[in-house]
Structure formats: structure tokens, C-alpha cells
PDB file of C-alpha atoms in Angstrom:
ATOM      1  CA  UNK A   1       0.000   0.000   0.000  1.00  0.00           C
ATOM      2  CA  UNK A   2       1.361   3.406  -1.047  1.00  0.00           C
ATOM      3  CA  UNK A   3       1.996   5.415   2.085  1.00  0.00           C
ATOM      4  CA  UNK A   4       3.439   8.602   3.479  1.00  0.00           C
ATOM      5  CA  UNK A   5       3.941   8.467   7.233  1.00  0.00           C
ATOM      6  CA  UNK A   6       4.671  11.272   9.654  1.00  0.00           C
ATOM      7  CA  UNK A   7       5.716  11.213  13.279  1.00  0.00           C
ATOM      8  CA  UNK A   8       4.691  12.404  15.712  1.00  0.00           C
ATOM      9  CA  UNK A   9       1.037  13.047  14.874  1.00  0.00           C
ATOM     10  CA  UNK A  10       0.599  15.452  17.758  1.00  0.00           C
ATOM     11  CA  UNK A  11       3.220  17.446  19.634  1.00  0.00           C
ATOM     12  CA  UNK A  12       3.088  20.133  22.292  1.00  0.00           C
ATOM     13  CA  UNK A  13       6.423  21.758  23.030  1.00  0.00           C
ATOM     14  CA  UNK A  14       7.945  24.908  24.454  1.00  0.00           C
ATOM     15  CA  UNK A  15       9.635  27.827  22.758  1.00  0.00           C
ATOM     16  CA  UNK A  16      13.248  27.155  21.836  1.00  0.00           C
ATOM     17  CA  UNK A  17      13.293  23.387  22.259  1.00  0.00           C
ATOM     18  CA  UNK A  18      14.592  21.806  19.058  1.00  0.00           C
ATOM     19  CA  UNK A  19      12.328  19.253  17.440  1.00  0.00           C
ATOM     20  CA  UNK A  20      12.198  17.046  14.364  1.00  0.00           C
ATOM     21  CA  UNK A  21       9.129  15.797  12.536  1.00  0.00           C
ATOM     22  CA  UNK A  22       9.897  12.726  10.470  1.00  0.00           C
ATOM     23  CA  UNK A  23       8.419  11.902   7.082  1.00  0.00           C
ATOM     24  CA  UNK A  24       8.841   8.643   5.229  1.00  0.00           C
ATOM     25  CA  UNK A  25       7.453   7.285   1.956  1.00  0.00           C
ATOM     26  CA  UNK A  26       7.391   3.764   0.533  1.00  0.00           C
ATOM     27  CA  UNK A  27       6.630   4.717  -3.091  1.00  0.00           C
ATOM     28  CA  UNK A  28      10.171   5.460  -4.336  1.00  0.00           C
ATOM     29  CA  UNK A  29       9.145   8.978  -5.389  1.00  0.00           C
ATOM     30  CA  UNK A  30      11.876  11.516  -6.050  1.00  0.00           C
ATOM     31  CA  UNK A  31       9.787  14.540  -5.085  1.00  0.00           C
ATOM     32  CA  UNK A  32       8.938  15.296  -1.449  1.00  0.00           C
ATOM     33  CA  UNK A  33       7.631  18.431   0.177  1.00  0.00           C
ATOM     34  CA  UNK A  34       6.564  19.985   3.485  1.00  0.00           C
ATOM     35  CA  UNK A  35       3.556  22.262   3.991  1.00  0.00           C
ATOM     36  CA  UNK A  36       1.911  24.052   6.831  1.00  0.00           C
ATOM     37  CA  UNK A  37      -1.809  24.737   6.977  1.00  0.00           C
ATOM     38  CA  UNK A  38      -3.276  27.611   8.952  1.00  0.00           C
ATOM     39  CA  UNK A  39      -6.870  28.902   9.104  1.00  0.00           C
ATOM     40  CA  UNK A  40      -7.421  31.650   6.579  1.00  0.00           C
ATOM     41  CA  UNK A  41      -4.021  31.111   4.952  1.00  0.00           C
ATOM     42  CA  UNK A  42      -4.477  27.709   3.367  1.00  0.00           C
ATOM     43  CA  UNK A  43      -1.624  25.341   2.572  1.00  0.00           C
ATOM     44  CA  UNK A  44       1.778  26.955   2.224  1.00  0.00           C
ATOM     45  CA  UNK A  45       4.901  25.186   1.057  1.00  0.00           C
ATOM     46  CA  UNK A  46       7.875  25.265   3.417  1.00  0.00           C
ATOM     47  CA  UNK A  47      10.553  23.268   1.581  1.00  0.00           C
ATOM     48  CA  UNK A  48      10.662  20.732  -1.198  1.00  0.00           C
ATOM     49  CA  UNK A  49      13.149  18.238  -2.539  1.00  0.00           C
ATOM     50  CA  UNK A  50      13.447  17.100  -6.139  1.00  0.00           C
ATOM     51  CA  UNK A  51      15.856  14.289  -5.272  1.00  0.00           C
ATOM     52  CA  UNK A  52      18.412  13.055  -2.746  1.00  0.00           C
ATOM     53  CA  UNK A  53      20.651  15.901  -1.532  1.00  0.00           C
ATOM     54  CA  UNK A  54      18.576  18.447  -3.504  1.00  0.00           C
ATOM     55  CA  UNK A  55      16.344  20.774  -1.461  1.00  0.00           C
ATOM     56  CA  UNK A  56      14.790  24.162  -2.206  1.00  0.00           C
ATOM     57  CA  UNK A  57      12.811  26.782  -0.346  1.00  0.00           C
ATOM     58  CA  UNK A  58       9.090  27.081  -0.713  1.00  0.00           C
ATOM     59  CA  UNK A  59       7.086  30.132   0.250  1.00  0.00           C
ATOM     60  CA  UNK A  60       7.628  30.073   4.028  1.00  0.00           C
ATOM     61  CA  UNK A  61      11.036  28.510   4.829  1.00  0.00           C
ATOM     62  CA  UNK A  62      12.051  30.819   7.683  1.00  0.00           C
ATOM     63  CA  UNK A  63      12.596  28.976  10.945  1.00  0.00           C
ATOM     64  CA  UNK A  64      12.732  25.539   9.319  1.00  0.00           C
ATOM     65  CA  UNK A  65      15.405  23.200   8.020  1.00  0.00           C
ATOM     66  CA  UNK A  66      15.159  19.983   6.022  1.00  0.00           C
ATOM     67  CA  UNK A  67      17.502  17.280   4.834  1.00  0.00           C
ATOM     68  CA  UNK A  68      17.257  14.580   2.178  1.00  0.00           C
ATOM     69  CA  UNK A  69      20.033  12.093   2.793  1.00  0.00           C
ATOM     70  CA  UNK A  70      18.042   9.183   1.406  1.00  0.00           C
ATOM     71  CA  UNK A  71      15.130   8.914  -0.981  1.00  0.00           C
ATOM     72  CA  UNK A  72      12.496   7.680   1.434  1.00  0.00           C
ATOM     73  CA  UNK A  73      12.995  10.176   4.283  1.00  0.00           C
ATOM     74  CA  UNK A  74      12.545  13.942   4.450  1.00  0.00           C
ATOM     75  CA  UNK A  75      12.607  15.217   8.048  1.00  0.00           C
ATOM     76  CA  UNK A  76      11.518  18.730   9.032  1.00  0.00           C
ATOM     77  CA  UNK A  77      13.649  20.363  11.702  1.00  0.00           C
ATOM     78  CA  UNK A  78      12.698  23.310  13.891  1.00  0.00           C
ATOM     79  CA  UNK A  79      15.925  24.414  15.562  1.00  0.00           C
ATOM     80  CA  UNK A  80      14.269  26.939  17.883  1.00  0.00           C
ATOM     81  CA  UNK A  81      10.490  26.707  17.649  1.00  0.00           C
ATOM     82  CA  UNK A  82       8.374  29.770  18.314  1.00  0.00           C
ATOM     83  CA  UNK A  83       4.623  30.145  18.954  1.00  0.00           C
ATOM     84  CA  UNK A  84       4.030  31.384  15.385  1.00  0.00           C
ATOM     85  CA  UNK A  85       5.069  27.926  14.204  1.00  0.00           C
ATOM     86  CA  UNK A  86       2.019  26.429  15.864  1.00  0.00           C
ATOM     87  CA  UNK A  87       0.270  24.825  12.909  1.00  0.00           C
ATOM     88  CA  UNK A  88      -0.819  21.670  11.118  1.00  0.00           C
ATOM     89  CA  UNK A  89       2.059  20.245   9.080  1.00  0.00           C
ATOM     90  CA  UNK A  90       1.795  17.936   6.090  1.00  0.00           C
ATOM     91  CA  UNK A  91       4.489  16.019   4.281  1.00  0.00           C
ATOM     92  CA  UNK A  92       3.885  14.873   0.708  1.00  0.00           C
ATOM     93  CA  UNK A  93       5.607  12.688  -1.862  1.00  0.00           C
ATOM     94  CA  UNK A  94       4.880  12.196  -5.535  1.00  0.00           C
ATOM     95  CA  UNK A  95       5.759  12.228  -9.172  1.00  0.00           C
ATOM     96  CA  UNK A  96       5.243  14.943 -11.773  1.00  0.00           C
ATOM     97  CA  UNK A  97       1.472  14.702 -11.896  1.00  0.00           C
ATOM     98  CA  UNK A  98       0.312  14.018  -8.343  1.00  0.00           C
ATOM     99  CA  UNK A  99       1.237  14.098  -4.695  1.00  0.00           C
ATOM    100  CA  UNK A 100       0.297  11.875  -1.793  1.00  0.00           C
ATOM    101  CA  UNK A 101      -0.007  13.551   1.557  1.00  0.00           C
ATOM    102  CA  UNK A 102       0.856  12.165   4.950  1.00  0.00           C
ATOM    103  CA  UNK A 103      -1.742  12.243   7.742  1.00  0.00           C
ATOM    104  CA  UNK A 104      -0.463  15.482   9.270  1.00  0.00           C
ATOM    105  CA  UNK A 105       1.301  16.586  12.446  1.00  0.00           C
ATOM    106  CA  UNK A 106      -0.424  19.030  14.741  1.00  0.00           C
ATOM    107  CA  UNK A 107       2.241  21.101  16.484  1.00  0.00           C
ATOM    108  CA  UNK A 108       1.635  23.487  19.354  1.00  0.00           C
ATOM    109  CA  UNK A 109       4.480  25.702  20.597  1.00  0.00           C
ATOM    110  CA  UNK A 110       3.843  27.436  23.908  1.00  0.00           C
TER     111      UNK A 110
ATOM    112  CA  UNK B   1       3.281  38.293  -7.854  1.00  0.00           C
ATOM    113  CA  UNK B   2       1.633  34.984  -7.139  1.00  0.00           C
ATOM    114  CA  UNK B   3      -2.098  34.770  -6.692  1.00  0.00           C
ATOM    115  CA  UNK B   4      -4.593  31.934  -6.811  1.00  0.00           C
ATOM    116  CA  UNK B   5      -8.267  32.774  -6.319  1.00  0.00           C
ATOM    117  CA  UNK B   6     -11.141  30.462  -5.504  1.00  0.00           C
ATOM    118  CA  UNK B   7     -14.564  31.160  -4.011  1.00  0.00           C
ATOM    119  CA  UNK B   8     -14.493  30.701  -0.251  1.00  0.00           C
ATOM    120  CA  UNK B   9     -17.740  28.762   0.049  1.00  0.00           C
ATOM    121  CA  UNK B  10     -20.314  27.075  -2.158  1.00  0.00           C
ATOM    122  CA  UNK B  11     -23.509  25.190  -1.463  1.00  0.00           C
ATOM    123  CA  UNK B  12     -25.160  22.652  -3.736  1.00  0.00           C
ATOM    124  CA  UNK B  13     -27.882  20.008  -3.614  1.00  0.00           C
ATOM    125  CA  UNK B  14     -27.380  16.261  -3.562  1.00  0.00           C
ATOM    126  CA  UNK B  15     -27.592  14.852  -7.095  1.00  0.00           C
ATOM    127  CA  UNK B  16     -26.815  18.202  -8.750  1.00  0.00           C
ATOM    128  CA  UNK B  17     -23.738  19.446 -10.611  1.00  0.00           C
ATOM    129  CA  UNK B  18     -21.381  22.064  -9.201  1.00  0.00           C
ATOM    130  CA  UNK B  19     -18.477  23.942 -10.793  1.00  0.00           C
ATOM    131  CA  UNK B  20     -15.665  25.326  -8.650  1.00  0.00           C
ATOM    132  CA  UNK B  21     -13.575  27.968 -10.383  1.00  0.00           C
ATOM    133  CA  UNK B  22      -9.913  28.810  -9.891  1.00  0.00           C
ATOM    134  CA  UNK B  23      -8.002  31.707 -11.434  1.00  0.00           C
ATOM    135  CA  UNK B  24      -4.266  32.094 -11.105  1.00  0.00           C
ATOM    136  CA  UNK B  25      -1.468  34.565 -11.702  1.00  0.00           C
ATOM    137  CA  UNK B  26       1.942  33.007 -11.148  1.00  0.00           C
ATOM    138  CA  UNK B  27       5.464  33.722 -12.344  1.00  0.00           C
ATOM    139  CA  UNK B  28       5.506  30.433 -14.261  1.00  0.00           C
ATOM    140  CA  UNK B  29       3.249  27.488 -14.969  1.00  0.00           C
ATOM    141  CA  UNK B  30       3.949  23.787 -15.095  1.00  0.00           C
ATOM    142  CA  UNK B  31       0.636  22.229 -14.178  1.00  0.00           C
ATOM    143  CA  UNK B  32      -2.478  22.721 -12.062  1.00  0.00           C
ATOM    144  CA  UNK B  33      -3.724  20.356  -9.378  1.00  0.00           C
ATOM    145  CA  UNK B  34      -7.045  19.856  -7.633  1.00  0.00           C
ATOM    146  CA  UNK B  35      -7.213  18.260  -4.196  1.00  0.00           C
ATOM    147  CA  UNK B  36     -10.081  17.322  -1.904  1.00  0.00           C
ATOM    148  CA  UNK B  37      -9.716  17.769   1.830  1.00  0.00           C
ATOM    149  CA  UNK B  38     -12.251  16.595   4.385  1.00  0.00           C
ATOM    150  CA  UNK B  39     -12.201  18.306   7.766  1.00  0.00           C
ATOM    151  CA  UNK B  40      -9.391  17.025   9.948  1.00  0.00           C
ATOM    152  CA  UNK B  41      -7.862  14.931   7.179  1.00  0.00           C
ATOM    153  CA  UNK B  42      -5.024  15.187   4.682  1.00  0.00           C
ATOM    154  CA  UNK B  43      -5.636  16.447   1.130  1.00  0.00           C
ATOM    155  CA  UNK B  44      -6.219  13.741  -1.452  1.00  0.00           C
ATOM    156  CA  UNK B  45      -5.315  14.111  -5.119  1.00  0.00           C
ATOM    157  CA  UNK B  46      -8.174  14.576  -7.602  1.00  0.00           C
ATOM    158  CA  UNK B  47      -6.703  15.770 -10.887  1.00  0.00           C
ATOM    159  CA  UNK B  48      -3.733  17.268 -12.714  1.00  0.00           C
ATOM    160  CA  UNK B  49      -3.916  19.441 -15.865  1.00  0.00           C
ATOM    161  CA  UNK B  50      -0.889  20.649 -17.757  1.00  0.00           C
ATOM    162  CA  UNK B  51      -2.433  21.103 -21.223  1.00  0.00           C
ATOM    163  CA  UNK B  52      -5.563  23.043 -22.163  1.00  0.00           C
ATOM    164  CA  UNK B  53      -8.806  21.132 -22.138  1.00  0.00           C
ATOM    165  CA  UNK B  54     -10.955  18.868 -20.079  1.00  0.00           C
ATOM    166  CA  UNK B  55      -9.791  15.846 -18.083  1.00  0.00           C
ATOM    167  CA  UNK B  56     -12.550  13.516 -16.974  1.00  0.00           C
ATOM    168  CA  UNK B  57     -12.281  11.021 -14.143  1.00  0.00           C
ATOM    169  CA  UNK B  58     -15.547   9.449 -13.092  1.00  0.00           C
ATOM    170  CA  UNK B  59     -17.856  12.018 -11.476  1.00  0.00           C
ATOM    171  CA  UNK B  60     -15.068  14.608 -11.405  1.00  0.00           C
ATOM    172  CA  UNK B  61     -13.733  16.616 -14.339  1.00  0.00           C
ATOM    173  CA  UNK B  62     -11.156  19.381 -14.460  1.00  0.00           C
ATOM    174  CA  UNK B  63     -10.681  22.018 -17.137  1.00  0.00           C
ATOM    175  CA  UNK B  64      -7.698  24.246 -17.878  1.00  0.00           C
ATOM    176  CA  UNK B  65      -7.195  27.345 -20.032  1.00  0.00           C
ATOM    177  CA  UNK B  66      -3.586  28.492 -19.758  1.00  0.00           C
ATOM    178  CA  UNK B  67      -4.147  31.642 -21.819  1.00  0.00           C
ATOM    179  CA  UNK B  68      -6.851  32.773 -19.398  1.00  0.00           C
ATOM    180  CA  UNK B  69      -5.144  31.553 -16.226  1.00  0.00           C
ATOM    181  CA  UNK B  70      -8.308  29.665 -15.406  1.00  0.00           C
ATOM    182  CA  UNK B  71      -9.375  26.242 -14.282  1.00  0.00           C
ATOM    183  CA  UNK B  72     -12.521  24.661 -12.948  1.00  0.00           C
ATOM    184  CA  UNK B  73     -13.420  21.462 -11.166  1.00  0.00           C
ATOM    185  CA  UNK B  74     -16.778  19.973 -12.112  1.00  0.00           C
ATOM    186  CA  UNK B  75     -18.488  17.563  -9.748  1.00  0.00           C
ATOM    187  CA  UNK B  76     -21.470  15.622 -11.089  1.00  0.00           C
ATOM    188  CA  UNK B  77     -24.148  13.631  -9.300  1.00  0.00           C
ATOM    189  CA  UNK B  78     -23.224  15.199  -6.008  1.00  0.00           C
ATOM    190  CA  UNK B  79     -23.227  13.036  -2.923  1.00  0.00           C
ATOM    191  CA  UNK B  80     -23.247  14.051   0.730  1.00  0.00           C
ATOM    192  CA  UNK B  81     -19.710  12.719   1.092  1.00  0.00           C
ATOM    193  CA  UNK B  82     -18.533  15.334  -1.436  1.00  0.00           C
ATOM    194  CA  UNK B  83     -18.901  17.967   1.283  1.00  0.00           C
ATOM    195  CA  UNK B  84     -15.280  19.023   1.730  1.00  0.00           C
ATOM    196  CA  UNK B  85     -12.757  21.710   0.929  1.00  0.00           C
ATOM    197  CA  UNK B  86     -11.439  21.745  -2.654  1.00  0.00           C
ATOM    198  CA  UNK B  87      -7.950  23.092  -3.161  1.00  0.00           C
ATOM    199  CA  UNK B  88      -6.504  24.451  -6.393  1.00  0.00           C
ATOM    200  CA  UNK B  89      -2.691  24.477  -6.692  1.00  0.00           C
ATOM    201  CA  UNK B  90      -0.262  25.604  -9.388  1.00  0.00           C
ATOM    202  CA  UNK B  91       3.253  24.283  -9.980  1.00  0.00           C
ATOM    203  CA  UNK B  92       5.518  27.121 -11.073  1.00  0.00           C
ATOM    204  CA  UNK B  93       7.667  26.205 -14.040  1.00  0.00           C
ATOM    205  CA  UNK B  94      10.795  28.113 -13.203  1.00  0.00           C
ATOM    206  CA  UNK B  95      10.990  26.668  -9.699  1.00  0.00           C
ATOM    207  CA  UNK B  96      10.601  23.032 -10.617  1.00  0.00           C
ATOM    208  CA  UNK B  97       8.924  21.726  -7.497  1.00  0.00           C
ATOM    209  CA  UNK B  98       7.457  24.922  -6.078  1.00  0.00           C
ATOM    210  CA  UNK B  99       3.711  24.548  -5.531  1.00  0.00           C
ATOM    211  CA  UNK B 100       1.324  27.405  -4.721  1.00  0.00           C
ATOM    212  CA  UNK B 101      -2.104  26.647  -3.208  1.00  0.00           C
ATOM    213  CA  UNK B 102      -5.286  28.641  -3.224  1.00  0.00           C
ATOM    214  CA  UNK B 103      -7.127  28.985   0.059  1.00  0.00           C
ATOM    215  CA  UNK B 104      -9.680  26.382  -0.876  1.00  0.00           C
ATOM    216  CA  UNK B 105     -13.413  26.300  -1.542  1.00  0.00           C
ATOM    217  CA  UNK B 106     -15.607  24.859   1.198  1.00  0.00           C
ATOM    218  CA  UNK B 107     -18.392  22.916  -0.513  1.00  0.00           C
ATOM    219  CA  UNK B 108     -21.528  21.981   1.427  1.00  0.00           C
ATOM    220  CA  UNK B 109     -23.857  19.425  -0.140  1.00  0.00           C
ATOM    221  CA  UNK B 110     -27.425  19.601   1.163  1.00  0.00           C
ATOM    222  CA  UNK B 111     -30.076  16.874   0.912  1.00  0.00           C
TER     223      UNK B 111
END
């Protein structure tokens, strides 16, 4: 079964405490991407990766880092989280014509 | 600048047909996507258009006019389960993988 998995699904943390949200896909897709979704702002792309060791900024990359050391994994790193990073995060993987989204990670930064 | 516009909300009746419009102004174009998102869930892929014309997939069809910067999603034989948010997204050509989303159209299907 084609799958994109994210962990954790829910996280409450405090300002400044580094965290990583993992994303993994079993479909051998080259393209992976991270989004955040906020009420009234819709889905906004944070970073994307066209292949291993190739990453690029989306629309809202500030405060985030990513890495793509292997094809199946694309972790999202928040070095020093702040309350304005409280959001619903989605990872996605796909080919040229479609993307499959993970189930989402709801992050709260207090 | 980048801009993708969709109506915020629409209401339709079960069994009817509804058309959700999307207009876009982006710095490049390399395809337009439609996604469906039920409340509390992840978006699911519906369609992808890169050439002008109509793509039909069961009860759902999507149309693209690149010269007009316009697309629509057509849903036929509406069912209650079609109540969801419908997201239009454009892949910008000069950025390869950069994807810009509209804010989504919340569709309510009434009996």
C-alpha cells in the first residue's frame, strides 16, 4: 500500500526546544515536500526536494530546516520553535502529476 | 506576484452538478492540481492538468485554459460525502517543485 507516514502526529512543546518531525514514503518517489496549513491562509509550502541531496525553499522557509540524505525520508527540523510555528504540518511525496499527503502533524508551541 | 483565487464557500444540492472555479497569476506554470480535503484529514489528489482542455475522471472533471489563467473542477451527481474543501494548486515552471495553493473552496452538499 502506497503510504506517506509522519511522526509524531501530535506534539506540544515549548519555545526554543529543538524538534524534528519525520516523514517517510514507501513509493520510491523523487519529489517530497513539506507544507503548513493555517486557518485563513491555506496550505503553504515550506521546503521541497526534487531528489536526494537536492532541497529548495518554498514560500515560508524561515525557521525551518530539512535534509534529504536518502530517498524515502525527508525530516523537518525546527531548531528553535516559536509560537508562530504552531500549525498543522503535512508532508507529501509524488511524481510529476500528483502528490500523496501524509496524515499530518499538529504542532503546538507554547 | 503569485495569486490563486477560488470562491471561499459554495452550497449545492445532492444529485446536482457544481463547478468550482480557480483563477491564477503566477510567475511560471507547469501544471495545475485539484485536491479534496475533508475536515481534519489530509488532502487527497483529484486531478492534474498541464495542457488546455478537459480531463474527466468518473464524477469529477477538471478544465484548464492556460491563456486565461483559469481552471474549474466539475463535480457531477453530487453526494453528501462530497462535502469538503477543494484546493486548487499551481506548480511554477521556473521553480521546478514549487507549488502554490489557493485557500480552498468549502463545498456543502445539502439533501
